[in-house]
PDB file of C-alpha atoms in Angstrom:
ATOM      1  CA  UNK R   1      70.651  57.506  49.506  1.00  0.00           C
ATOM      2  CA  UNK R   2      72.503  58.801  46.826  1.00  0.00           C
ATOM      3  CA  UNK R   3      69.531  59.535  44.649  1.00  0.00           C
ATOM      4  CA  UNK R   4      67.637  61.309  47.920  1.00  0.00           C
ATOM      5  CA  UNK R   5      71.273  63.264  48.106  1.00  0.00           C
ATOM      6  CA  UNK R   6      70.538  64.201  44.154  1.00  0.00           C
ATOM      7  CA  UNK R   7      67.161  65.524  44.250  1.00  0.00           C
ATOM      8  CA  UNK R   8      67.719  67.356  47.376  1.00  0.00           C
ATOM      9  CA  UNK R   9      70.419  68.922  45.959  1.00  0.00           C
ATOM     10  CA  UNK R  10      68.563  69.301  42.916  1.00  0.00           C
ATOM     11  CA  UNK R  11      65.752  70.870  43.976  1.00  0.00           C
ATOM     12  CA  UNK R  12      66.682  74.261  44.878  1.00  0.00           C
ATOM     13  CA  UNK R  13      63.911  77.394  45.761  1.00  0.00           C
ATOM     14  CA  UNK R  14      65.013  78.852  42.276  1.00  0.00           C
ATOM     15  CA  UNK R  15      64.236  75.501  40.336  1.00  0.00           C
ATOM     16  CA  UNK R  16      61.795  74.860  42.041  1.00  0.00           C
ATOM     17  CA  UNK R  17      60.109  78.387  40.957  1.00  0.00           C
ATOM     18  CA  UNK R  18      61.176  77.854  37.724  1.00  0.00           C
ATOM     19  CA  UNK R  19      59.390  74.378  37.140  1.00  0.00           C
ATOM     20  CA  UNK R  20      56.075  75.649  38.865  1.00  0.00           C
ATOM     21  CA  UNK R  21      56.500  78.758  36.393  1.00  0.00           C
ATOM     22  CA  UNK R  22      56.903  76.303  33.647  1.00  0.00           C
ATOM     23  CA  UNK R  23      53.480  74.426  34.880  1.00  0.00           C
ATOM     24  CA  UNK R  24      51.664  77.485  34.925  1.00  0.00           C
ATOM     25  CA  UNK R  25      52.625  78.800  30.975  1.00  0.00           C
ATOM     26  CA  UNK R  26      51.245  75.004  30.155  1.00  0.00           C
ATOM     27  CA  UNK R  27      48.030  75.472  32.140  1.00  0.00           C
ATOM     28  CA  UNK R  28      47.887  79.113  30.548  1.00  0.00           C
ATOM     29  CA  UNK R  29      47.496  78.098  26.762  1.00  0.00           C
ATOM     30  CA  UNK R  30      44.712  74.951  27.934  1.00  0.00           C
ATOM     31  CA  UNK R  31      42.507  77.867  30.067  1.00  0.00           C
ATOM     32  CA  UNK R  32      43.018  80.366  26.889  1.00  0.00           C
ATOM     33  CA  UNK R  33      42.323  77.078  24.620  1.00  0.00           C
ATOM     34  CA  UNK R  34      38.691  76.354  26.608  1.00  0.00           C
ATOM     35  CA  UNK R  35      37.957  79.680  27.107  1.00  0.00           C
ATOM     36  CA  UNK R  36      37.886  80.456  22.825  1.00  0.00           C
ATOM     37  CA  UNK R  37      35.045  78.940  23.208  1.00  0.00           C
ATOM     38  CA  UNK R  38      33.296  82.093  24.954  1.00  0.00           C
ATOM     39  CA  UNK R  39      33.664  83.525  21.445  1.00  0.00           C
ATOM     40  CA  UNK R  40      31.602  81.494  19.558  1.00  0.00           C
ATOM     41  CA  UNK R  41      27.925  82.605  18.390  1.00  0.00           C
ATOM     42  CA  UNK R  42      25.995  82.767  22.229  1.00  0.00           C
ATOM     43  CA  UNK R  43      23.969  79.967  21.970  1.00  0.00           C
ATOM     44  CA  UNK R  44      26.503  77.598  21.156  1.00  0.00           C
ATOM     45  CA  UNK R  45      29.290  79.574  22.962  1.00  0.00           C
ATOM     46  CA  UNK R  46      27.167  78.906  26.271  1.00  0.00           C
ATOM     47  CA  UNK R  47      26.478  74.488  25.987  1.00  0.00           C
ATOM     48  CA  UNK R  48      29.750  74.518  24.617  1.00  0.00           C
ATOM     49  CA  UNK R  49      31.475  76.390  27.488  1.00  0.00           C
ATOM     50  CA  UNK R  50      28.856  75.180  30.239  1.00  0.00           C
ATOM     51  CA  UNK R  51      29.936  71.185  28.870  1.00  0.00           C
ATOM     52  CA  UNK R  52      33.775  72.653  28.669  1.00  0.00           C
ATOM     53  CA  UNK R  53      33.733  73.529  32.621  1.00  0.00           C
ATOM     54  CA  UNK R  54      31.369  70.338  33.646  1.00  0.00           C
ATOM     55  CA  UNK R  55      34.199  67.705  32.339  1.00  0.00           C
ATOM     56  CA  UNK R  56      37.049  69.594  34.427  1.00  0.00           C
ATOM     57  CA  UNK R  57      34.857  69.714  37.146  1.00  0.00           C
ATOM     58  CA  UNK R  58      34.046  66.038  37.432  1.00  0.00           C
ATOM     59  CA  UNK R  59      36.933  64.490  35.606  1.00  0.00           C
ATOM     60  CA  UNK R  60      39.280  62.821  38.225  1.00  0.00           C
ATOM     61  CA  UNK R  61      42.627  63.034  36.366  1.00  0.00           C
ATOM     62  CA  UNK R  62      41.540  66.943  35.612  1.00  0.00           C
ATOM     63  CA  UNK R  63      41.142  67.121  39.343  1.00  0.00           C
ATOM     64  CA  UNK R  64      44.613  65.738  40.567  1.00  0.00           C
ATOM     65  CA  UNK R  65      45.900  68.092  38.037  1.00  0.00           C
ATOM     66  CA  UNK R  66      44.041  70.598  39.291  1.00  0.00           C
ATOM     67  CA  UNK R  67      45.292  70.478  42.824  1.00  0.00           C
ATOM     68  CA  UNK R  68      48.757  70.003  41.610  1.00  0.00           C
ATOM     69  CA  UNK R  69      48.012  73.510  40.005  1.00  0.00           C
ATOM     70  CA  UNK R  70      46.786  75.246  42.991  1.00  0.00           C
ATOM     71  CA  UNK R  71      49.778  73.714  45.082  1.00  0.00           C
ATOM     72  CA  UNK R  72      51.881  75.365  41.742  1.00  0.00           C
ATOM     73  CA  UNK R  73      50.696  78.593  42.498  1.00  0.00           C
ATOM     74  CA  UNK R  74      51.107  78.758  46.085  1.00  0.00           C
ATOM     75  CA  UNK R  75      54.827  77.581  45.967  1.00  0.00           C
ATOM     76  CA  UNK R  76      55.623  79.974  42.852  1.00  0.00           C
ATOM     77  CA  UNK R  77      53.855  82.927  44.599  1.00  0.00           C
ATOM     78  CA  UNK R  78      55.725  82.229  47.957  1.00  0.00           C
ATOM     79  CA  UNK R  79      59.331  81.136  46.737  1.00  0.00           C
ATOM     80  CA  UNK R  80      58.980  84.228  44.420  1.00  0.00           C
ATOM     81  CA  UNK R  81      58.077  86.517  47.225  1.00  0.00           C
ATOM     82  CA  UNK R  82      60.717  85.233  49.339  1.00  0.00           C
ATOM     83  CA  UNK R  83      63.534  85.046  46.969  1.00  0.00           C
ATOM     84  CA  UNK R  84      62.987  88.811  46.064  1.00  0.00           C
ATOM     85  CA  UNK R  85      63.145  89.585  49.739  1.00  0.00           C
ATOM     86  CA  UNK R  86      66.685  87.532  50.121  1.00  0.00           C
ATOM     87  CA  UNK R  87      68.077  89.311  47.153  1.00  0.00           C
ATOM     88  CA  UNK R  88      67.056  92.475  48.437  1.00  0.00           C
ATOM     89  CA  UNK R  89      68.491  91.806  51.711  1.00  0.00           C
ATOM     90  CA  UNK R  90      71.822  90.743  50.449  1.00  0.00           C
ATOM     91  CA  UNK R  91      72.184  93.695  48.273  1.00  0.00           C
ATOM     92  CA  UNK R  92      71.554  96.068  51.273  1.00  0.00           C
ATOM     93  CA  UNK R  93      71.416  99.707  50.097  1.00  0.00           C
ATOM     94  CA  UNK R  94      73.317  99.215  47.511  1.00  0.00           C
ATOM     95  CA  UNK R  95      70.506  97.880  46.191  1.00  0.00           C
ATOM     96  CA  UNK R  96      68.766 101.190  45.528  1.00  0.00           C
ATOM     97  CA  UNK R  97      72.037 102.920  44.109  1.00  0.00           C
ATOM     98  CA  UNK R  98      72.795 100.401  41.408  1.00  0.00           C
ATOM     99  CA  UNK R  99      72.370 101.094  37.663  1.00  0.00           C
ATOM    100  CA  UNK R 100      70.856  97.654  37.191  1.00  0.00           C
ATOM    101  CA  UNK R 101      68.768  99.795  34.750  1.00  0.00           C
ATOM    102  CA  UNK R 102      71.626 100.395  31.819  1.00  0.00           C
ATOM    103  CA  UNK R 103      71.492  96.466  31.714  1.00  0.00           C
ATOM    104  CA  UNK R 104      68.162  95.118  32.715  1.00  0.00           C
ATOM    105  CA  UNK R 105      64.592  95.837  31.556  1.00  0.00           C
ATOM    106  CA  UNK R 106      62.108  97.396  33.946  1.00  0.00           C
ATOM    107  CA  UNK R 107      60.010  94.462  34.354  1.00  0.00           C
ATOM    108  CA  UNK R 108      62.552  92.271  34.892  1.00  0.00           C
ATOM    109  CA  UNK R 109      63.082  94.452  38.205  1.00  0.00           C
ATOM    110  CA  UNK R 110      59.608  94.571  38.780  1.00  0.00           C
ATOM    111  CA  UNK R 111      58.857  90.607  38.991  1.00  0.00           C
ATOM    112  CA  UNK R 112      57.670  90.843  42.462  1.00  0.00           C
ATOM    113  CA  UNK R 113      55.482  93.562  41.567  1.00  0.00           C
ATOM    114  CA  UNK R 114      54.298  92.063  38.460  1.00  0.00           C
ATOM    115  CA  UNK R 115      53.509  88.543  39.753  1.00  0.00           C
ATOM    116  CA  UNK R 116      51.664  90.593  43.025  1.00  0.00           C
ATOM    117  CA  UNK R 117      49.070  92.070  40.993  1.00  0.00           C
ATOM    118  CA  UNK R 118      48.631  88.628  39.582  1.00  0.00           C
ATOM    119  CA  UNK R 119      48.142  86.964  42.067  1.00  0.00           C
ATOM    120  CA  UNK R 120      45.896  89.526  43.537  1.00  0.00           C
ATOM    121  CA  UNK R 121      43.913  89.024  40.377  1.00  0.00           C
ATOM    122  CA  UNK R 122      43.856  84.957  40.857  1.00  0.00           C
ATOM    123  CA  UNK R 123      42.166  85.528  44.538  1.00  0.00           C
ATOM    124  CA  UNK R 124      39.507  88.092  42.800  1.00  0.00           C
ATOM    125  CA  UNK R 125      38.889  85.470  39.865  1.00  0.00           C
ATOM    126  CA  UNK R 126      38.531  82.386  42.081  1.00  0.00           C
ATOM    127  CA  UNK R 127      36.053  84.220  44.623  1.00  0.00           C
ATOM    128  CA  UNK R 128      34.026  85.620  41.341  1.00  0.00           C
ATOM    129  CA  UNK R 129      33.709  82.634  39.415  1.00  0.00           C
ATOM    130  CA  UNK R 130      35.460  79.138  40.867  1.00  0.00           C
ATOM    131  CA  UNK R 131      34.329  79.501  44.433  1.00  0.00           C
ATOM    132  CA  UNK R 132      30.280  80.299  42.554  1.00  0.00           C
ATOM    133  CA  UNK R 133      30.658  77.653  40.285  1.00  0.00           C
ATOM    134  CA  UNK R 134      31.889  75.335  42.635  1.00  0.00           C
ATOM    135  CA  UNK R 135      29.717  76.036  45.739  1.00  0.00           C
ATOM    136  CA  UNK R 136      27.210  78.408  44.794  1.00  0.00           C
ATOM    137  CA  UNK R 137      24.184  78.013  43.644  1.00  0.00           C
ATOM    138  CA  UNK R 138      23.953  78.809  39.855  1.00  0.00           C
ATOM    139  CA  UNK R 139      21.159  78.076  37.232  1.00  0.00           C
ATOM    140  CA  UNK R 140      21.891  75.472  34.631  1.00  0.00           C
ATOM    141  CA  UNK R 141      21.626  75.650  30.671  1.00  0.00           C
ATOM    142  CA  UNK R 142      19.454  73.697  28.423  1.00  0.00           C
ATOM    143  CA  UNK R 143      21.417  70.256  29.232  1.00  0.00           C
ATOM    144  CA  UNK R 144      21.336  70.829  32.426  1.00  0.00           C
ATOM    145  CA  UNK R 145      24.846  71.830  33.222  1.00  0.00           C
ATOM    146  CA  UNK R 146      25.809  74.509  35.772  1.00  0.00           C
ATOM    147  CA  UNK R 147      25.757  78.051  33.670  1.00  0.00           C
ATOM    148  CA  UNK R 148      29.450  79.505  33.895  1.00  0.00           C
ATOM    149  CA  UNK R 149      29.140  81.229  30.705  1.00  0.00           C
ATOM    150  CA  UNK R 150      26.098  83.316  31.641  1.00  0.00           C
ATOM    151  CA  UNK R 151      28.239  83.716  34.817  1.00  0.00           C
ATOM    152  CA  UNK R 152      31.237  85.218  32.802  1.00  0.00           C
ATOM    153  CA  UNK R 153      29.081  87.387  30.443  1.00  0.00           C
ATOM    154  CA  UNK R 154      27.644  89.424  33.140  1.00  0.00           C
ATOM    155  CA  UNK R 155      31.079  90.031  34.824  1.00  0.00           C
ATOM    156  CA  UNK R 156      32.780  91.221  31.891  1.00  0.00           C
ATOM    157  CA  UNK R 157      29.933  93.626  30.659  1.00  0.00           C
ATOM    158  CA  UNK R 158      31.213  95.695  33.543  1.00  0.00           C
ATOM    159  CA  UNK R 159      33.793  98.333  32.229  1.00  0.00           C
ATOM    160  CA  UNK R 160      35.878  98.551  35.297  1.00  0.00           C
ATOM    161  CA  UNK R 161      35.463  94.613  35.638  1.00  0.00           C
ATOM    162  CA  UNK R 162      36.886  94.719  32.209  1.00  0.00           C
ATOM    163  CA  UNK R 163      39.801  97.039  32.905  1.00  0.00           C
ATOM    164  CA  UNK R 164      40.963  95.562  36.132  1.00  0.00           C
ATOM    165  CA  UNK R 165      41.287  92.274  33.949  1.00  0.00           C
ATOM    166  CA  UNK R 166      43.147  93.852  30.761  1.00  0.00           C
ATOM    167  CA  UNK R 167      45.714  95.623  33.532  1.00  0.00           C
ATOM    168  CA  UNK R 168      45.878  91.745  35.387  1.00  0.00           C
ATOM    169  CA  UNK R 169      46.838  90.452  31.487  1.00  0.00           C
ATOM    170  CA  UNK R 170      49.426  92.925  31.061  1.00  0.00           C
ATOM    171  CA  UNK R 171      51.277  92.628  34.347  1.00  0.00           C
ATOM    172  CA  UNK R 172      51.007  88.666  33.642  1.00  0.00           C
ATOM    173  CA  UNK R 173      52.029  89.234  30.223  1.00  0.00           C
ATOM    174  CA  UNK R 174      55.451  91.511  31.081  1.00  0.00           C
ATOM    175  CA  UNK R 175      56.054  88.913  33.804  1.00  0.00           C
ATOM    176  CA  UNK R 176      56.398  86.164  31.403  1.00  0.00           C
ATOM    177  CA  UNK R 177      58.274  87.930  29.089  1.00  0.00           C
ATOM    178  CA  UNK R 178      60.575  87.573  31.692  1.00  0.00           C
ATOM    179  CA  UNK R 179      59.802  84.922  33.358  1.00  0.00           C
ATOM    180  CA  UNK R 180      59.619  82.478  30.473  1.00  0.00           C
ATOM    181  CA  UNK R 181      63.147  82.695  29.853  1.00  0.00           C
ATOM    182  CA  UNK R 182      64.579  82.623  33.125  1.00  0.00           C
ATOM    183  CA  UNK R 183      63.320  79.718  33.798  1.00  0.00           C
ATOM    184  CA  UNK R 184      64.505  77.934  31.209  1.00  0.00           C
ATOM    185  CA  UNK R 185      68.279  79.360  32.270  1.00  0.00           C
ATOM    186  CA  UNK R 186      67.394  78.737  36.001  1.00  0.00           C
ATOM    187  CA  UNK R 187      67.157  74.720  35.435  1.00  0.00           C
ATOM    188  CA  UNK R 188      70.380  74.753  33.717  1.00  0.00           C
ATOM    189  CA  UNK R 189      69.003  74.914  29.554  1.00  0.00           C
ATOM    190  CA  UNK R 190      71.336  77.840  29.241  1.00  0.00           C
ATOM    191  CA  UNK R 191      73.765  77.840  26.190  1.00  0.00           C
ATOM    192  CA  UNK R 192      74.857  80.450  23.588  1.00  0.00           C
ATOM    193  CA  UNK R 193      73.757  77.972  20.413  1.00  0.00           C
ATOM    194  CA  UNK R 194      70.018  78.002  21.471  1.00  0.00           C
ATOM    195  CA  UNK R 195      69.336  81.051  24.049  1.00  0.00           C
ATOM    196  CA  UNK R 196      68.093  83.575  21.086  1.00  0.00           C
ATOM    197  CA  UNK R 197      65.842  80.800  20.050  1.00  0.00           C
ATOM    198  CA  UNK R 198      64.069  80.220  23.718  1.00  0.00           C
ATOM    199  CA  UNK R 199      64.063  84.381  24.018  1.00  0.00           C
ATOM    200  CA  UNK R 200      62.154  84.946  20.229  1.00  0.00           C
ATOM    201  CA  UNK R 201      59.955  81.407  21.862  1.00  0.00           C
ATOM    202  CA  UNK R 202      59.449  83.589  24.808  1.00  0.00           C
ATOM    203  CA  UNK R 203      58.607  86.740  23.134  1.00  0.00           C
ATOM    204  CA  UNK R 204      55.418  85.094  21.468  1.00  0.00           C
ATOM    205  CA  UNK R 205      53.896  83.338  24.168  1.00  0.00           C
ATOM    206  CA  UNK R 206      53.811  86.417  26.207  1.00  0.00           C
ATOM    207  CA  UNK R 207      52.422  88.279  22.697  1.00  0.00           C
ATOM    208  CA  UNK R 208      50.092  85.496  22.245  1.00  0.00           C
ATOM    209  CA  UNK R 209      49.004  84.957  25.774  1.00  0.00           C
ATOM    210  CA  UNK R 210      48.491  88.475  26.368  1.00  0.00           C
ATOM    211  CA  UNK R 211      46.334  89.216  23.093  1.00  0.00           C
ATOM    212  CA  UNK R 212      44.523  86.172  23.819  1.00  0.00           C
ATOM    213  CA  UNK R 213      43.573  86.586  27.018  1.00  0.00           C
ATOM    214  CA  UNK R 214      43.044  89.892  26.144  1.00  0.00           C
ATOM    215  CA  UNK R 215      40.506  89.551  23.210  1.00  0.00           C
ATOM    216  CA  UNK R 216      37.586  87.884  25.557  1.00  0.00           C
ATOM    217  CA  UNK R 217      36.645  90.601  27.776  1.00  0.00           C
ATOM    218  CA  UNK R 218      36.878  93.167  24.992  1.00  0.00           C
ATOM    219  CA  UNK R 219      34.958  91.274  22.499  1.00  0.00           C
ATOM    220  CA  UNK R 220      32.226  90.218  25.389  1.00  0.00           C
ATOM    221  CA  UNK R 221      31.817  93.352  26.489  1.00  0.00           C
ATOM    222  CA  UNK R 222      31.455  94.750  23.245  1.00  0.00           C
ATOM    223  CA  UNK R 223      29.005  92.238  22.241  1.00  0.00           C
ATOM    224  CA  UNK R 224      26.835  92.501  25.168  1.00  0.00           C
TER     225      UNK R 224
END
């Protein structure tokens, strides 16, 4: 009873945010790791990539992680959304008067907004290239695995496709700068000895994230 006691008590909506934010920075660098691999010379880039996505599709343990990573995203997206709308509700009109911006940065106001646009993105990416890929009907490459990469390459030699996916990396990229921090404070790792460590460790990953993510429609398109 008293351990049921401790992880209820535990387990608060913030935490909880905070751990699923945590997941989802992990699952960030694997995707940008696997998708490198859309750089490499075409031939190669596409049995490479095509083999890349077969083993996560048919690989049980990649699939339980998968659906914890789904469930991840849901309960980020709606604690987030719902904490914002407390805070906002507890601050009244006050709210709007404040000078939160003397203290704060803008995106660290603008985390609802931020991880919105996001998510908006996520929906837009699953129904363009998960839901295909994982119902469609696709052609395969010359092993005989379902062709993702020829998939990707003809979405991102589409200039706006491109530029509603570099504005989707930004907004995720300002949200972790953020983000990334905060969570580390919200599940208690807060102390003066170590905090300008986790904020320079912070600072990077969104840097590297961002450029990262950023590099592979850019250099696709330009390369089509």
């Amino acid at each position: 009873m008293k351990l049921v006691w401790f992880i209820k008590n535990s387990i608060t909506r913030k935490n909880l945010m905070a751990l699923t934010g945590l997941f989802l920075c992990f699952f960030l660098i694997i995707h940008l790791l696997g998708n490198f691999q859309l750089l490499l010379p075409k031939e190669e880039a596409q049995l490479q990539y095509n083999l890349y996505s077969d083993f996560l599709s048919n690989n049980i343990l990649v699939k339980v992680i998968s659906y914890l990573l789904y469930a991840s995203i849901l309960v980020h997206t709606i604690d987030s959304i719902y904490l914002s709308i407390k805070a906002k509700k507890a601050k009244g009109s006050s709210y709007a008067r404040d000078k939160r911006n003397r203290a704060s940065k803008w995106y660290s106001r603008q985390m609802m907004l931020l991880g919105t646009i996001v998510f908006a993105f996520l929906v837009i990416h699953f129904k363009d290239f998960w839901f295909p890929y994982k119902f469609g009907s696709i052609n395969s490459d010359a092993n005989g695995n379902r062709d993702l990469y020829s998939l990707v390459v003809i979405s991102f030699q589409e200039l706006w496709y491109v530029i509603l996916y570099a504005v989707a990396i930004l907004a995720l990229g300002f949200h972790l700068l953020h983000g990334f921090f905060s969570a580390f404070r919200t599940i208690g790792l807060y102390n003066p000895r170590y905090n300008r460590i986790i904020k320079m460790i912070g600072v990077f990953f969104s840097a590297a994230i961002t450029l990262g993510y950023f590099v592979i429609p850019f250099y696709i398109y330009l390369n089509a």
